[in-house]
CSV table of C-alpha atoms and ligand atoms in Angstrom, one decimal:
chain,number,residue,atom,x,y,z
A,1,MET,CA,13.2,1.8,-26.6
A,2,GLY,CA,10.6,0.5,-24.0
A,3,LEU,CA,7.1,-0.3,-25.0
A,4,VAL,CA,5.5,2.0,-22.5
A,5,LYS,CA,7.4,5.2,-21.6
A,6,THR,CA,4.5,7.6,-20.9
A,7,ALA,CA,2.2,7.8,-17.9
A,8,VAL,CA,-0.9,9.9,-17.4
A,9,PHE,CA,-1.9,11.0,-13.9
A,10,PRO,CA,-5.5,12.3,-13.8
A,11,VAL,CA,-5.6,14.6,-10.8
A,12,ALA,CA,-8.5,16.9,-11.7
A,13,GLY,CA,-11.3,15.3,-9.7
A,14,LEU,CA,-13.2,17.2,-7.0
A,15,GLY,CA,-12.3,14.8,-4.2
A,16,THR,CA,-15.7,15.4,-2.5
A,17,ARG,CA,-15.3,12.5,-0.1
A,18,PHE,CA,-12.5,14.5,1.6
A,19,LEU,CA,-14.3,17.8,1.9
A,20,PRO,CA,-13.8,20.3,3.5
A,21,LEU,CA,-10.1,19.6,3.2
A,22,THR,CA,-10.2,19.2,-0.6
A,23,LYS,CA,-11.8,22.7,-0.9
A,24,SER,CA,-8.2,24.1,-1.3
A,25,THR,CA,-5.9,21.0,-0.9
A,26,PRO,CA,-5.9,18.4,-3.8
A,27,LYS,CA,-6.7,14.9,-2.6
A,28,GLU,CA,-3.6,13.7,-4.4
A,29,MET,CA,-1.5,15.8,-2.1
A,30,LEU,CA,-2.7,14.1,1.1
A,31,PRO,CA,0.4,13.1,3.0
A,32,ILE,CA,1.4,9.5,3.7
A,33,VAL,CA,3.8,10.6,6.4
A,34,THR,CA,6.3,12.8,4.6
A,35,LYS,CA,5.3,12.2,0.9
A,36,PRO,CA,2.1,13.1,-0.8
A,37,LEU,CA,0.0,10.3,-2.5
A,38,ILE,CA,0.9,11.6,-6.0
A,39,GLN,CA,4.6,11.1,-5.3
A,40,TYR,CA,4.1,7.4,-4.6
A,41,ALA,CA,2.4,7.0,-8.0
A,42,VAL,CA,5.1,8.9,-9.7
A,43,GLU,CA,7.9,6.8,-8.2
A,44,GLU,CA,6.0,3.7,-9.1
A,45,ALA,CA,5.8,4.7,-12.7
A,46,ILE,CA,9.5,5.8,-12.9
A,47,GLN,CA,10.6,2.4,-11.4
A,48,ALA,CA,8.7,0.7,-14.1
A,49,GLY,CA,10.6,2.6,-16.8
A,50,ILE,CA,8.3,5.5,-17.5
A,51,ASP,CA,10.2,8.7,-18.6
A,52,HIS,CA,7.3,11.1,-19.5
A,53,LEU,CA,4.8,12.1,-16.9
A,54,ILE,CA,1.5,13.8,-18.0
A,55,PHE,CA,-0.6,15.4,-15.3
A,56,VAL,CA,-4.2,16.2,-16.1
A,57,THR,CA,-5.0,19.0,-13.7
A,58,SER,CA,-7.5,21.7,-13.0
A,59,ASN,CA,-7.3,25.3,-11.8
A,60,SER,CA,-7.7,24.2,-8.1
A,61,LYS,CA,-4.7,21.8,-8.3
A,62,LYS,CA,-1.9,24.3,-8.5
A,63,ALA,CA,-0.3,22.7,-5.4
A,64,ILE,CA,0.6,19.6,-7.5
A,65,GLU,CA,2.4,21.7,-10.2
A,66,GLU,CA,4.2,23.6,-7.5
A,67,TYR,CA,5.3,20.4,-5.7
A,68,PHE,CA,6.9,19.0,-8.9
A,69,ASP,CA,8.4,22.4,-9.8
A,70,LYS,CA,12.0,23.4,-8.8
A,71,ASN,CA,12.1,25.5,-5.6
A,72,TYR,CA,15.4,27.6,-6.1
A,73,GLU,CA,15.0,29.5,-2.9
A,74,LEU,CA,14.6,26.4,-0.7
A,75,GLU,CA,17.5,24.5,-2.6
A,76,ASP,CA,19.8,27.5,-2.1
A,77,ARG,CA,19.0,27.7,1.6
A,78,LEU,CA,19.5,24.0,2.1
A,79,GLN,CA,22.8,24.2,0.1
A,80,LYS,CA,24.1,27.1,2.2
A,81,ASN,CA,23.1,25.3,5.5
A,82,GLY,CA,24.9,22.2,4.3
A,83,ASN,CA,21.7,20.1,4.7
A,84,ILE,CA,22.7,17.9,1.8
A,85,LYS,CA,20.3,15.0,2.7
A,86,ALA,CA,17.2,17.4,2.5
A,87,LEU,CA,18.6,19.0,-0.6
A,88,GLN,CA,18.8,15.6,-2.4
A,89,GLN,CA,15.3,14.8,-1.2
A,90,VAL,CA,13.8,17.9,-2.8
A,91,GLN,CA,16.0,17.6,-6.0
A,92,ASN,CA,15.2,13.9,-6.6
A,93,ILE,CA,11.4,14.1,-6.5
A,94,ILE,CA,11.6,13.8,-10.3
A,95,PRO,CA,14.9,12.7,-11.8
A,96,ARG,CA,16.4,14.9,-14.6
A,97,SER,CA,15.9,12.2,-17.2
A,98,VAL,CA,12.1,12.3,-16.7
A,99,SER,CA,10.1,15.0,-18.5
A,100,VAL,CA,6.8,16.4,-17.2
A,101,SER,CA,3.8,17.9,-19.0
A,102,TYR,CA,0.6,19.4,-17.8
A,103,VAL,CA,-2.8,19.6,-19.5
A,104,ARG,CA,-6.0,21.1,-18.1
A,105,GLN,CA,-9.4,19.4,-17.7
A,106,GLU,CA,-11.6,22.5,-17.6
A,107,GLU,CA,-14.5,20.7,-15.8
A,108,PRO,CA,-14.5,17.5,-13.8
A,109,LYS,CA,-16.5,15.5,-16.4
A,110,GLY,CA,-15.2,12.1,-15.3
A,111,LEU,CA,-12.1,10.0,-15.5
A,112,GLY,CA,-12.7,9.0,-19.2
A,113,ASP,CA,-12.8,12.7,-20.1
A,114,ALA,CA,-9.6,13.4,-18.0
A,115,VAL,CA,-7.7,10.7,-19.9
A,116,LEU,CA,-9.0,12.0,-23.2
A,117,LYS,CA,-7.5,15.4,-22.4
A,118,ALA,CA,-4.0,13.8,-22.5
A,119,LYS,CA,-4.6,12.7,-26.1
A,120,ARG,CA,-2.4,15.3,-27.9
A,121,LEU,CA,0.4,14.9,-25.4
A,122,VAL,CA,0.4,11.1,-25.6
A,123,GLY,CA,0.5,11.2,-29.4
A,124,ASN,CA,1.2,7.7,-30.9
A,125,GLU,CA,2.7,6.2,-27.7
A,126,ASN,CA,1.3,3.4,-25.6
A,127,PHE,CA,0.7,4.8,-22.1
A,128,ALA,CA,0.0,3.9,-18.5
A,129,VAL,CA,-2.7,5.6,-16.4
A,130,LEU,CA,-2.1,5.7,-12.6
A,131,LEU,CA,-4.7,6.9,-10.1
A,132,ALA,CA,-2.8,8.3,-7.1
A,133,ASP,CA,-5.6,7.6,-4.6
A,134,ASP,CA,-5.0,3.8,-5.2
A,135,LEU,CA,-1.9,3.4,-3.1
A,136,ILE,CA,0.1,0.2,-3.4
A,137,ALA,CA,2.6,-0.9,-0.7
A,138,SER,CA,5.9,0.0,-2.2
A,139,GLU,CA,7.6,-3.4,-2.5
A,140,GLU,CA,4.8,-4.6,-4.7
A,141,SER,CA,4.1,-1.5,-6.8
A,142,SER,CA,6.7,-1.5,-9.5
A,143,SER,CA,6.4,-5.2,-10.1
A,144,LEU,CA,2.6,-4.8,-10.8
A,145,LEU,CA,3.2,-2.2,-13.4
A,146,SER,CA,6.0,-4.1,-14.9
A,147,SER,CA,3.9,-7.3,-15.1
A,148,MET,CA,1.1,-5.3,-16.8
A,149,ILE,CA,3.6,-3.9,-19.4
A,150,ARG,CA,4.8,-7.5,-20.1
A,151,GLN,CA,1.3,-8.7,-20.5
A,152,PHE,CA,0.5,-5.7,-22.7
A,153,SER,CA,3.4,-6.5,-25.0
A,154,GLU,CA,1.6,-9.6,-26.3
A,155,TRP,CA,-1.7,-8.1,-27.5
A,156,ARG,CA,-1.1,-4.4,-27.3
A,157,THR,CA,-4.7,-3.5,-26.5
A,158,VAL,CA,-5.4,-2.9,-22.8
A,159,SER,CA,-3.9,-4.3,-19.7
A,160,LEU,CA,-5.8,-3.8,-16.4
A,161,ALA,CA,-5.0,-4.6,-12.8
A,162,LEU,CA,-7.5,-6.4,-10.7
A,163,ASP,CA,-7.8,-6.7,-6.9
A,164,GLU,CA,-10.1,-9.3,-5.3
A,165,VAL,CA,-12.4,-7.4,-2.8
A,166,PRO,CA,-15.0,-8.6,-0.3
A,167,LEU,CA,-18.5,-8.9,-1.8
A,168,SER,CA,-19.7,-6.2,0.6
A,169,GLU,CA,-17.3,-3.7,-1.3
A,170,VAL,CA,-18.1,-4.5,-5.0
A,171,HIS,CA,-20.5,-1.5,-5.1
A,172,LYS,CA,-17.4,0.9,-4.7
A,173,TYR,CA,-15.5,-0.3,-7.8
A,174,GLY,CA,-15.6,-1.2,-11.5
A,175,ILE,CA,-15.9,-5.0,-11.4
A,176,ALA,CA,-14.6,-7.4,-14.1
A,177,SER,CA,-15.6,-10.8,-15.4
A,178,PHE,CA,-12.2,-12.3,-15.4
A,179,ASP,CA,-10.8,-15.7,-16.5
A,180,GLU,CA,-7.8,-16.4,-14.2
A,181,GLU,CA,-6.4,-19.0,-16.6
A,182,SER,CA,-6.2,-16.9,-19.8
A,183,CYS,CA,-6.1,-13.6,-17.9
A,184,SER,CA,-8.8,-12.3,-20.2
A,185,VAL,CA,-11.6,-9.9,-19.2
A,186,SER,CA,-14.9,-10.5,-20.9
A,187,SER,CA,-17.0,-7.7,-19.3
A,188,LEU,CA,-16.8,-4.7,-17.0
A,189,ILE,CA,-19.5,-3.2,-14.8
A,190,GLU,CA,-19.1,0.1,-12.9
A,191,LYS,CA,-20.0,0.0,-9.2
A,192,PRO,CA,-22.5,-3.0,-9.3
A,193,SER,CA,-24.6,-4.2,-6.4
A,194,ALA,CA,-23.5,-7.4,-4.8
A,195,LEU,CA,-26.3,-9.2,-6.7
A,196,GLU,CA,-25.3,-7.8,-10.1
A,197,ALA,CA,-21.5,-8.2,-9.7
A,198,PRO,CA,-20.1,-10.9,-12.0
A,199,SER,CA,-17.1,-11.5,-9.6
A,200,ARG,CA,-15.2,-9.9,-6.8
A,201,TRP,CA,-12.4,-8.7,-9.1
A,202,ALA,CA,-12.2,-4.9,-8.8
A,203,LEU,CA,-10.4,-2.5,-11.0
A,204,LEU,CA,-7.4,-1.1,-9.4
A,205,GLY,CA,-6.2,2.4,-10.6
A,206,ARG,CA,-3.5,1.1,-12.9
A,207,TYR,CA,-4.1,0.7,-16.7
A,208,ILE,CA,-1.9,0.3,-19.8
A,209,PHE,CA,-3.4,1.5,-23.1
A,210,SER,CA,-2.5,1.7,-26.7
A,211,PRO,CA,-3.5,5.1,-28.2
A,212,GLU,CA,-6.6,3.3,-29.7
A,213,ILE,CA,-8.4,3.8,-26.5
A,214,PHE,CA,-8.9,7.5,-27.4
A,215,PHE,CA,-11.1,6.4,-30.4
A,216,TYR,CA,-13.5,4.7,-28.0
A,217,LEU,CA,-13.4,7.5,-25.4
A,218,GLU,CA,-14.3,10.0,-28.0
A,219,GLN,CA,-17.5,8.1,-28.8
A,220,LEU,CA,-18.8,8.1,-25.2
A,221,LYS,CA,-21.8,10.0,-23.9
A,222,PRO,CA,-22.0,10.8,-20.2
A,223,GLY,CA,-22.7,7.6,-18.2
A,224,ARG,CA,-23.1,6.9,-14.5
A,225,ALA,CA,-23.3,10.1,-12.4
A,226,GLY,CA,-23.4,12.1,-15.7
A,227,GLU,CA,-19.7,11.5,-16.2
A,228,ILE,CA,-17.6,10.2,-19.1
A,229,GLN,CA,-16.5,6.9,-17.5
A,230,LEU,CA,-13.1,5.3,-18.4
A,231,THR,CA,-14.7,1.9,-17.7
A,232,ASP,CA,-17.3,2.6,-20.4
A,233,GLY,CA,-14.5,3.3,-22.9
A,234,ILE,CA,-12.8,0.1,-22.1
A,235,SER,CA,-16.1,-1.8,-22.4
A,236,LEU,CA,-16.7,-0.3,-25.8
A,237,MET,CA,-13.2,-1.4,-26.9
A,238,LEU,CA,-13.9,-4.9,-25.5
A,239,LYS,CA,-16.5,-5.3,-28.3
A,240,ASP,CA,-13.7,-5.1,-30.9
A,241,LYS,CA,-10.6,-6.3,-29.1
A,242,PRO,CA,-9.5,-8.8,-26.4
A,243,ILE,CA,-8.5,-7.2,-23.1
A,244,PHE,CA,-6.4,-8.6,-20.4
A,245,ALA,CA,-5.7,-8.1,-16.7
A,246,VAL,CA,-3.1,-8.9,-14.1
A,247,PRO,CA,-4.5,-10.1,-10.8
A,248,PHE,CA,-2.9,-8.2,-7.9
A,249,HIS,CA,-2.3,-10.1,-4.7
A,250,GLY,CA,-0.5,-7.4,-2.6
A,251,LYS,CA,-1.6,-4.7,-0.3
A,252,ARG,CA,-3.7,-1.9,-1.8
A,253,PHE,CA,-5.2,1.1,0.0
A,254,ASP,CA,-8.2,3.0,-1.4
A,255,CYS,CA,-7.1,6.4,-0.3
A,256,GLY,CA,-10.0,8.0,-2.1
A,257,SER,CA,-12.0,7.1,1.1
A,258,ALA,CA,-11.2,8.3,4.6
A,259,SER,CA,-11.1,4.7,6.0
A,260,GLY,CA,-8.6,3.5,3.3
A,261,PHE,CA,-6.5,6.6,3.9
A,262,LYS,CA,-6.4,5.9,7.7
A,263,GLU,CA,-5.4,2.3,7.0
A,264,ALA,CA,-2.6,3.4,4.7
A,265,ILE,CA,-1.2,5.9,7.3
A,266,ARG,CA,-1.2,3.1,9.9
A,267,TYR,CA,0.6,0.7,7.5
A,268,PHE,CA,3.2,3.2,6.5
A,269,LEU,CA,3.9,4.4,10.0
A,270,ASP,CA,4.8,0.9,11.1
B,1,UTP,P1,-12.4,9.6,-8.2
B,1,UTP,O1,-13.3,8.6,-8.8
B,1,UTP,O2,-11.8,9.2,-6.8
B,1,UTP,O3,-13.2,11.0,-8.1
B,1,UTP,O4,-11.3,9.9,-9.2
B,1,UTP,P2,-12.9,12.3,-7.3
B,1,UTP,O5,-13.9,13.3,-8.0
B,1,UTP,O6,-11.5,12.8,-7.3
B,1,UTP,O7,-13.3,12.1,-5.8
B,1,UTP,P3,-14.8,12.0,-5.1
B,1,UTP,O8,-15.4,10.7,-5.6
B,1,UTP,O9,-15.5,13.2,-5.4
B,1,UTP,O10,-14.4,11.9,-3.6
B,1,UTP,C1,-10.1,9.0,-9.4
B,1,UTP,C2,-9.0,9.9,-10.0
B,1,UTP,O11,-9.4,10.5,-11.2
B,1,UTP,C3,-9.3,11.9,-11.1
B,1,UTP,C4,-9.2,12.2,-9.7
B,1,UTP,O12,-8.5,13.4,-9.5
B,1,UTP,C5,-8.6,11.0,-9.0
B,1,UTP,O13,-7.2,11.1,-9.0
B,1,UTP,N1,-10.4,12.5,-11.9
B,1,UTP,C6,-11.7,12.2,-11.6
B,1,UTP,C7,-10.1,13.5,-12.8
B,1,UTP,O14,-8.9,13.8,-13.1
B,1,UTP,N2,-11.2,14.1,-13.4
B,1,UTP,C8,-12.4,13.8,-13.2
B,1,UTP,O15,-13.4,14.4,-13.8
B,1,UTP,C9,-12.7,12.8,-12.2
């Protein structure tokens, strides 16, 4: 039995940076050529050995549930037309061996709140959290998550992924004080100014947690932007437990912003 078999995909955010498109289309369904962002994250998790996917959704994200649902009519049509390649593409979006669960976040109260909504479905399992809008170039994606799981196996607290960003961009991310030799994280600060930032190591949207993280998330009050911040929960846990991170040296696209999304399209089209 693997150490981390469950992954949580929070997809209930408003995606205001992509309005008006996100008024009716979930940001996580933005297409990178023929696949939506969320499918890249799902494939990445499955390649790293995950076999239970939990989506934290909202009532405006039905397109995500429909995408992962079986479409009998389409499959029947493709079968009758002998279009076996297309049939396999739609049938293999999620392999049969992988189970899928959904839970609602009634209001977009922040990423920490979204993760907390998965508590009952996660149960006593260790779990990964993947943010689909952080897209990783495919050849590097499964190795990052696998390295994080390996690191997690030693202390079984939290394993984070960090990407070194230019100083001019630290204000967009959670930034960590990180010791590259021991791989330990000593503090986290959410979206600091260039002056406040302890380093240029930015949180990338991949996390491995033991179920203990829920205890810390439950104690949080709304933080920055009035939201329950996942980073605040991790910082609270850091007071009691050591936390580690894997430095990422590959290609990451911040598809939560239009400029990152455009860059990703260009890269995947080549
Ligand atoms: P973001 O921080 O990118 O927020 O969320 P957002 O609300 O989706 O987008 P903007 O900032 O308004 O443009 C990162 C991930 O966390 C999810 C989002 O769906 C996204 O996948 N999220 C965020 C939730 O599930 N619930 C929340 O309350 C907030």
